[in-house]
XYZ file of N, CA, C and O in Angstrom:
580
model
N 23.288 4.376 4.276
C 23.538 2.981 4.518
C 24.535 2.489 3.477
O 24.394 2.769 2.304
N 25.462 1.742 3.904
C 26.494 1.269 2.987
C 26.228 -0.169 2.591
O 25.601 -0.928 3.307
N 26.717 -0.523 1.436
C 26.671 -1.903 0.996
C 25.346 -2.315 0.405
O 24.386 -1.574 0.406
N 25.283 -3.536 -0.134
C 24.068 -4.047 -0.741
C 23.018 -4.299 0.342
O 23.139 -5.218 1.133
N 21.997 -3.521 0.360
C 21.011 -3.506 1.435
C 20.142 -4.762 1.459
O 19.884 -5.322 2.506
N 19.684 -5.218 0.323
C 18.690 -6.293 0.299
C 19.248 -7.699 0.431
O 18.492 -8.626 0.586
N 20.535 -7.863 0.371
C 21.071 -9.213 0.438
C 20.784 -9.885 1.774
O 20.747 -11.095 1.855
N 20.517 -9.099 2.819
C 20.275 -9.700 4.126
C 18.858 -10.252 4.277
O 18.620 -11.109 5.094
N 17.889 -9.764 3.491
C 16.519 -10.238 3.609
C 15.811 -10.113 2.267
O 15.044 -9.190 2.048
N 16.042 -11.047 1.342
C 15.478 -10.930 0.005
C 13.965 -11.123 -0.048
O 13.363 -10.862 -1.073
N 13.329 -11.573 1.035
C 11.889 -11.767 1.009
C 11.132 -10.507 1.418
O 9.914 -10.476 1.358
N 11.801 -9.483 1.802
C 11.195 -8.221 2.217
C 11.301 -7.227 1.074
O 12.371 -7.068 0.486
N 10.202 -6.578 0.727
C 10.229 -5.566 -0.316
C 10.393 -4.207 0.344
O 9.544 -3.784 1.131
N 11.517 -3.550 0.036
C 11.813 -2.231 0.591
C 11.483 -1.183 -0.461
O 11.887 -1.302 -1.620
N 10.764 -0.167 -0.053
C 10.421 0.952 -0.924
C 10.994 2.213 -0.303
O 10.792 2.479 0.884
N 11.723 2.990 -1.096
C 12.214 4.300 -0.662
C 11.288 5.353 -1.244
O 10.998 5.331 -2.445
N 10.820 6.263 -0.408
C 9.911 7.324 -0.845
C 10.415 8.658 -0.320
O 11.143 8.710 0.674
N 9.992 9.722 -0.994
C 10.447 11.060 -0.612
C 9.279 11.971 -0.311
O 8.287 12.000 -1.041
N 9.449 12.723 0.761
C 8.576 13.863 1.024
C 9.374 15.075 0.550
O 10.248 15.569 1.267
N 9.149 15.469 -0.709
C 9.805 16.661 -1.239
C 9.098 17.869 -0.631
O 7.881 18.008 -0.760
N 9.859 18.709 0.044
C 9.273 19.831 0.782
C 9.696 21.132 0.116
O 10.885 21.410 -0.035
N 8.702 21.933 -0.273
C 8.970 23.205 -0.938
C 9.423 24.249 0.079
O 9.344 24.041 1.292
N 9.860 25.386 -0.441
C 10.315 26.474 0.440
C 9.213 26.969 1.365
O 9.481 27.431 2.465
N 7.958 26.871 0.922
C 6.859 27.326 1.782
C 6.272 26.183 2.625
O 5.240 26.348 3.269
N 6.942 25.025 2.628
C 6.556 23.925 3.513
C 5.545 22.952 2.945
O 5.154 22.008 3.631
N 5.119 23.139 1.699
C 4.190 22.181 1.107
C 4.940 20.921 0.677
O 6.144 20.953 0.428
N 4.203 19.828 0.576
C 4.784 18.526 0.266
C 4.218 18.022 -1.053
O 3.011 18.119 -1.296
N 5.099 17.480 -1.890
C 4.682 16.962 -3.188
C 4.143 15.545 -3.038
O 4.752 14.706 -2.382
N 2.996 15.315 -3.655
C 2.426 13.975 -3.749
C 2.113 13.718 -5.216
O 1.935 14.654 -5.998
N 2.083 12.448 -5.572
C 1.733 12.090 -6.943
C 0.600 11.074 -6.921
O 0.462 10.311 -5.965
N -0.191 11.095 -7.992
C -1.317 10.180 -8.079
C -0.890 8.914 -8.801
O -0.255 8.977 -9.859
N -1.222 7.779 -8.208
C -0.888 6.497 -8.832
C -1.645 6.387 -10.154
O -2.858 6.589 -10.196
N -0.933 6.067 -11.239
C -1.579 6.009 -12.551
C -2.467 4.778 -12.717
O -2.337 3.797 -11.980
N -3.367 4.828 -13.707
C -4.211 3.660 -13.997
C -3.341 2.437 -14.268
O -2.232 2.538 -14.792
N -3.864 1.283 -13.894
C -3.140 0.034 -14.112
C -2.265 -0.374 -12.943
O -1.763 -1.485 -12.909
N -2.055 0.519 -11.985
C -1.274 0.182 -10.796
C -2.213 -0.247 -9.670
O -3.394 0.104 -9.660
N -1.676 -0.965 -8.739
C -2.463 -1.508 -7.621
C -3.249 -0.430 -6.881
O -4.388 -0.640 -6.492
N -2.656 0.735 -6.698
C -3.314 1.815 -5.961
C -3.736 2.964 -6.883
O -3.684 4.123 -6.500
N -4.168 2.627 -8.097
C -4.548 3.634 -9.093
C -5.525 4.649 -8.493
O -6.475 4.290 -7.801
N -5.218 5.931 -8.749
C -6.078 7.015 -8.286
C -5.745 7.538 -6.899
O -6.173 8.623 -6.529
N -4.972 6.778 -6.121
C -4.598 7.220 -4.781
C -3.362 8.115 -4.856
O -2.571 8.040 -5.796
N -3.193 8.957 -3.851
C -2.047 9.866 -3.780
C -0.958 9.243 -2.927
O -1.242 8.689 -1.858
N 0.286 9.343 -3.390
C 1.401 8.730 -2.683
C 2.620 9.640 -2.747
O 2.664 10.596 -3.517
N 3.608 9.292 -1.940
C 4.890 9.983 -1.991
C 5.709 9.346 -3.112
O 5.697 8.124 -3.254
N 6.406 10.144 -3.909
C 7.188 9.566 -5.008
C 8.307 8.673 -4.497
O 8.870 8.905 -3.427
N 8.624 7.664 -5.275
C 9.685 6.727 -4.920
C 9.420 5.384 -5.539
O 8.584 5.259 -6.439
N 10.108 4.368 -5.057
C 9.910 3.034 -5.605
C 10.762 1.996 -4.912
O 11.470 2.276 -3.949
N 10.698 0.787 -5.446
C 11.366 -0.363 -4.837
C 12.886 -0.238 -4.910
O 13.438 0.202 -5.900
N 13.510 -0.691 -3.833
C 14.965 -0.790 -3.784
C 15.336 -2.087 -4.489
O 14.833 -3.158 -4.144
N 16.199 -1.974 -5.487
C 16.620 -3.153 -6.235
C 17.791 -3.838 -5.536
O 18.509 -3.227 -4.744
N 17.969 -5.116 -5.835
C 19.051 -5.897 -5.245
C 20.383 -5.168 -5.427
O 20.721 -4.737 -6.521
N 21.119 -5.013 -4.332
C 22.421 -4.364 -4.373
C 22.385 -2.856 -4.226
O 23.431 -2.238 -4.081
N 21.196 -2.246 -4.266
C 21.078 -0.792 -4.103
C 20.938 -0.429 -2.637
O 20.413 -1.211 -1.845
N 21.350 0.760 -2.308
C 21.027 1.303 -0.992
C 19.672 1.991 -1.104
O 19.244 2.372 -2.207
N 18.953 2.183 -0.001
C 17.686 2.911 -0.066
C 17.852 4.318 -0.640
O 17.025 4.775 -1.432
N 18.949 4.989 -0.268
C 19.187 6.341 -0.785
C 19.469 6.312 -2.288
O 18.980 7.169 -3.038
N 20.234 5.334 -2.732
C 20.519 5.193 -4.157
C 19.252 4.929 -4.961
O 19.061 5.486 -6.049
N 18.386 4.084 -4.421
C 17.114 3.802 -5.085
C 16.259 5.061 -5.156
O 15.612 5.328 -6.175
N 16.265 5.837 -4.092
C 15.460 7.062 -4.079
C 15.956 8.050 -5.132
O 15.158 8.624 -5.881
N 17.252 8.224 -5.227
C 17.830 9.118 -6.234
C 17.427 8.649 -7.633
O 16.994 9.440 -8.474
N 17.546 7.352 -7.875
C 17.180 6.785 -9.185
C 15.699 6.986 -9.478
O 15.302 7.436 -10.556
N 14.856 6.659 -8.519
C 13.413 6.750 -8.714
C 12.951 8.196 -8.952
O 12.085 8.440 -9.787
N 13.518 9.158 -8.230
C 13.121 10.550 -8.422
C 13.527 11.047 -9.802
O 12.799 11.825 -10.426
N 14.660 10.580 -10.298
C 15.071 10.939 -11.663
C 14.128 10.297 -12.679
O 13.683 10.959 -13.631
N 13.790 9.025 -12.473
C 12.917 8.313 -13.413
C 11.491 8.824 -13.392
O 10.842 8.925 -14.434
N 10.966 9.149 -12.212
C 9.563 9.544 -12.077
C 9.323 11.033 -12.279
O 8.283 11.413 -12.818
N 10.255 11.869 -11.806
C 9.998 13.312 -11.769
C 11.032 14.156 -12.507
O 10.952 15.381 -12.488
N 12.006 13.532 -13.118
C 13.041 14.235 -13.894
C 13.883 15.197 -13.056
O 14.349 16.209 -13.571
N 14.070 14.896 -11.781
C 14.894 15.767 -10.940
C 16.120 15.013 -10.463
O 16.123 13.783 -10.395
N 17.154 15.776 -10.134
C 18.382 15.215 -9.576
C 18.418 15.535 -8.088
O 18.217 16.681 -7.688
N 18.694 14.511 -7.307
C 18.781 14.676 -5.856
C 20.117 14.111 -5.409
O 20.517 13.023 -5.833
N 20.790 14.843 -4.556
C 22.031 14.359 -3.959
C 21.648 13.534 -2.730
O 20.850 13.996 -1.899
N 22.167 12.320 -2.592
C 21.803 11.489 -1.437
C 22.002 12.184 -0.086
O 21.257 11.912 0.848
N 22.959 13.090 0.018
C 23.169 13.775 1.299
C 22.024 14.718 1.634
O 21.876 15.131 2.784
N 21.186 15.052 0.644
C 20.025 15.906 0.886
C 18.778 15.106 1.239
O 17.701 15.668 1.426
N 18.905 13.792 1.323
C 17.793 12.912 1.697
C 17.935 12.572 3.180
O 18.807 11.797 3.559
N 17.101 13.157 3.990
C 17.171 12.949 5.430
C 16.204 11.840 5.853
O 15.034 11.844 5.456
N 16.694 10.908 6.633
C 15.855 9.820 7.126
C 14.687 10.404 7.905
O 14.865 11.265 8.763
N 13.494 9.937 7.573
C 12.299 10.467 8.213
C 11.579 9.434 9.061
O 11.755 9.364 10.266
N 10.791 8.600 8.425
C 9.963 7.621 9.138
C 9.850 6.372 8.257
O 10.303 6.361 7.120
N 9.247 5.337 8.805
C 8.989 4.147 8.003
C 7.630 3.582 8.379
O 7.078 3.876 9.446
N 7.094 2.780 7.471
C 5.824 2.097 7.723
C 5.946 0.685 7.163
O 6.584 0.467 6.140
N 5.334 -0.256 7.864
C 5.348 -1.636 7.388
C 4.022 -2.293 7.718
O 3.287 -1.848 8.590
N 3.744 -3.365 6.991
C 2.501 -4.091 7.194
C 2.744 -5.567 6.941
O 2.626 -6.035 5.810
N 3.111 -6.313 7.972
C 3.400 -7.733 7.773
C 2.200 -8.539 7.306
O 2.357 -9.605 6.746
N 0.979 -8.030 7.478
C -0.205 -8.765 7.035
C -0.333 -8.809 5.525
O -1.165 -9.535 4.995
N 0.505 -8.084 4.801
C 0.453 -8.135 3.341
C 0.830 -9.517 2.823
O 0.551 -9.828 1.678
N 1.427 -10.354 3.650
C 1.762 -11.714 3.232
C 0.506 -12.496 2.866
O 0.550 -13.447 2.105
N -0.634 -12.084 3.418
C -1.901 -12.742 3.101
C -2.174 -12.666 1.604
O -2.756 -13.557 1.019
N -1.728 -11.604 0.966
C -1.955 -11.415 -0.469
C -0.923 -12.170 -1.296
O -0.749 -11.889 -2.477
N -0.204 -13.093 -0.707
C 0.769 -13.954 -1.390
C 1.918 -13.160 -2.018
O 2.337 -13.431 -3.130
N 2.381 -12.183 -1.312
C 3.578 -11.465 -1.742
C 4.349 -11.082 -0.491
O 3.836 -11.130 0.615
N 5.583 -10.714 -0.688
C 6.421 -10.405 0.466
C 5.929 -9.136 1.159
O 5.337 -8.268 0.532
N 6.173 -9.039 2.459
C 5.763 -7.827 3.176
C 6.564 -6.614 2.694
O 7.711 -6.742 2.257
N 5.932 -5.451 2.738
C 6.543 -4.194 2.307
C 6.951 -3.365 3.515
O 6.269 -3.357 4.536
N 8.050 -2.649 3.342
C 8.469 -1.614 4.278
C 8.722 -0.368 3.433
O 9.465 -0.432 2.449
N 8.081 0.726 3.790
C 8.295 1.984 3.086
C 9.153 2.873 3.977
O 8.795 3.144 5.127
N 10.300 3.290 3.434
C 11.203 4.211 4.128
C 10.957 5.596 3.555
O 11.115 5.802 2.347
N 10.558 6.535 4.400
C 10.285 7.901 3.944
C 11.447 8.806 4.308
O 11.868 8.860 5.464
N 11.949 9.496 3.304
C 13.006 10.492 3.481
C 12.397 11.865 3.224
O 11.480 11.989 2.414
N 12.905 12.876 3.913
C 12.521 14.240 3.590
C 13.634 14.851 2.749
O 14.804 14.548 2.936
N 13.230 15.684 1.826
C 14.199 16.307 0.926
C 13.741 17.727 0.610
O 12.607 17.927 0.164
N 14.611 18.691 0.863
C 14.304 20.102 0.609
C 15.110 20.692 -0.540
O 14.907 21.840 -0.901
N 16.029 19.897 -1.103
C 16.871 20.401 -2.196
C 16.927 19.393 -3.326
O 17.127 18.205 -3.095
N 16.773 19.876 -4.539
C 16.900 19.079 -5.748
C 17.218 20.017 -6.893
O 17.072 21.229 -6.787
N 17.669 19.431 -7.978
C 17.988 20.205 -9.175
C 17.029 19.812 -10.288
O 16.727 18.634 -10.473
N 16.584 20.813 -11.024
C 15.684 20.576 -12.142
C 14.255 20.905 -11.792
O 13.905 21.102 -10.629
N 13.460 20.972 -12.836
C 12.033 21.237 -12.677
C 11.300 19.910 -12.572
O 11.594 18.967 -13.322
N 10.354 19.823 -11.672
C 9.596 18.592 -11.487
C 8.666 18.402 -12.680
O 7.783 19.219 -12.932
N 8.928 17.336 -13.422
C 8.121 16.983 -14.594
C 7.818 15.493 -14.491
O 8.725 14.663 -14.620
N 6.566 15.119 -14.235
C 6.230 13.696 -14.143
C 6.502 12.973 -15.457
O 5.999 13.365 -16.504
N 7.307 11.935 -15.407
C 7.715 11.204 -16.610
C 6.641 10.258 -17.128
O 6.614 9.948 -18.309
N 5.773 9.772 -16.252
C 4.735 8.829 -16.666
C 3.384 9.499 -16.830
O 2.363 8.818 -16.917
N 3.359 10.829 -16.824
C 2.114 11.554 -17.003
C 1.198 11.560 -15.789
O 0.060 12.010 -15.876
N 1.679 11.071 -14.658
C 0.839 11.044 -13.471
C 0.651 12.469 -12.923
O 1.496 13.329 -13.107
N -0.476 12.685 -12.281
C -0.749 13.986 -11.674
C 0.130 14.166 -10.443
O 0.399 13.210 -9.714
N 0.613 15.377 -10.243
C 1.342 15.730 -9.028
C 0.725 16.993 -8.473
O 0.115 17.782 -9.204
N 0.867 17.173 -7.182
C 0.388 18.401 -6.559
C 1.146 18.661 -5.278
O 1.664 17.741 -4.641
N 1.211 19.943 -4.941
C 1.799 20.366 -3.670
C 0.649 20.522 -2.689
O -0.394 21.077 -3.022
N 0.848 20.043 -1.478
C -0.213 20.110 -0.483
C 0.375 20.500 0.870
O 1.484 20.097 1.220
N -0.378 21.287 1.624
C 0.049 21.693 2.956
C 0.072 20.481 3.882
O -0.742 19.562 3.745
N 1.001 20.499 4.831
C 1.105 19.377 5.780
C -0.224 19.080 6.469
O -0.590 17.918 6.639
N -0.918 20.132 6.892
C -2.154 19.905 7.650
C -3.300 19.390 6.783
O -4.344 19.014 7.303
N -3.113 19.322 5.475
C -4.150 18.803 4.588
C -3.824 17.402 4.073
O -4.606 16.828 3.315
N -2.682 16.849 4.469
C -2.296 15.521 3.980
C -3.350 14.455 4.281
O -3.591 13.569 3.466
N -3.995 14.548 5.439
C -4.974 13.520 5.796
C -6.283 13.643 5.011
O -7.157 12.805 5.130
N -6.400 14.671 4.164
C -7.592 14.803 3.322
C -7.463 13.994 2.034
O -8.435 13.850 1.290
N -6.269 13.461 1.774
C -6.023 12.699 0.553
C -6.325 11.218 0.747
O -6.093 10.663 1.823
N -6.798 10.585 -0.313
C -6.907 9.121 -0.317
C -5.534 8.592 -0.675
O -5.001 8.920 -1.740
N -4.950 7.787 0.220
C -3.584 7.302 0.062
C -3.516 5.792 0.242
O -4.361 5.213 0.938
N -2.485 5.156 -0.330
C -2.275 3.732 -0.047
C -2.057 3.534 1.458
O -1.566 4.443 2.143
N -2.396 2.362 1.973
C -2.324 2.135 3.426
C -0.989 2.475 4.079
O -0.967 3.017 5.182
N 0.129 2.168 3.438
C 1.415 2.434 4.079
C 1.832 3.897 3.998
O 2.732 4.317 4.726
N 1.191 4.684 3.155
C 1.487 6.117 3.091
C 0.746 6.883 4.190
O 1.175 7.965 4.593
N -0.351 6.341 4.680
C -1.173 7.034 5.687
C -0.379 7.351 6.962
O -0.372 8.503 7.411
N 0.315 6.390 7.591
C 1.073 6.739 8.796
C 2.238 7.688 8.506
O 2.625 8.494 9.362
N 2.786 7.630 7.303
C 3.864 8.546 6.940
C 3.324 9.968 6.817
O 3.955 10.927 7.272
N 2.142 10.108 6.231
C 1.495 11.417 6.132
C 1.180 11.961 7.527
O 1.358 13.155 7.789
N 0.736 11.086 8.426
C 0.433 11.516 9.808
C 1.715 12.010 10.507
O 1.686 13.009 11.210
N 2.815 11.325 10.269
C 4.095 11.739 10.851
C 4.486 13.114 10.324
O 4.915 13.980 11.083
N 4.332 13.324 9.011
C 4.663 14.630 8.428
C 3.747 15.726 8.970
O 4.177 16.834 9.243
N 2.481 15.402 9.118
C 1.507 16.389 9.626
C 1.879 16.855 11.027
O 1.685 18.010 11.381
N 2.448 15.958 11.813
C 2.870 16.312 13.178
C 4.167 17.090 13.215
O 4.689 17.378 14.279
N 4.719 17.388 12.034
C 5.932 18.189 11.991
C 7.192 17.430 11.622
O 8.286 17.964 11.672
N 7.031 16.163 11.245
C 8.177 15.337 10.886
C 8.941 15.839 9.699
O 8.638 16.762 9.022
């Protein structure tokens, strides 16, 4: 996507997330650290798209900040998205999570914030406790996405 993505709808919170897929088909998930809204739950790495960033640019930045890896935006393939407009009830803007699949990166995965990470088979994704918007993304991946 080209240009400043969020300028068209500043009340929507966009999150870019990655399904990092290993050579044997397992997917990396990370555990939300204590003090976060979804502490203890397993999620796909990523984070909020900042004003003026593209979703792919945010994903590259977030993966470097969270996991110490370098990802080329061309290796981030559009996958699926999840949204929940009812989150407005909690007095914050609605979230949309954009999930990209990625099979190539440079560097060794090292969690920068000390959060737990693990590789998990696609068919076991639904065994994890996940934040609500990660659940449909995990189901999409389990079906072969």
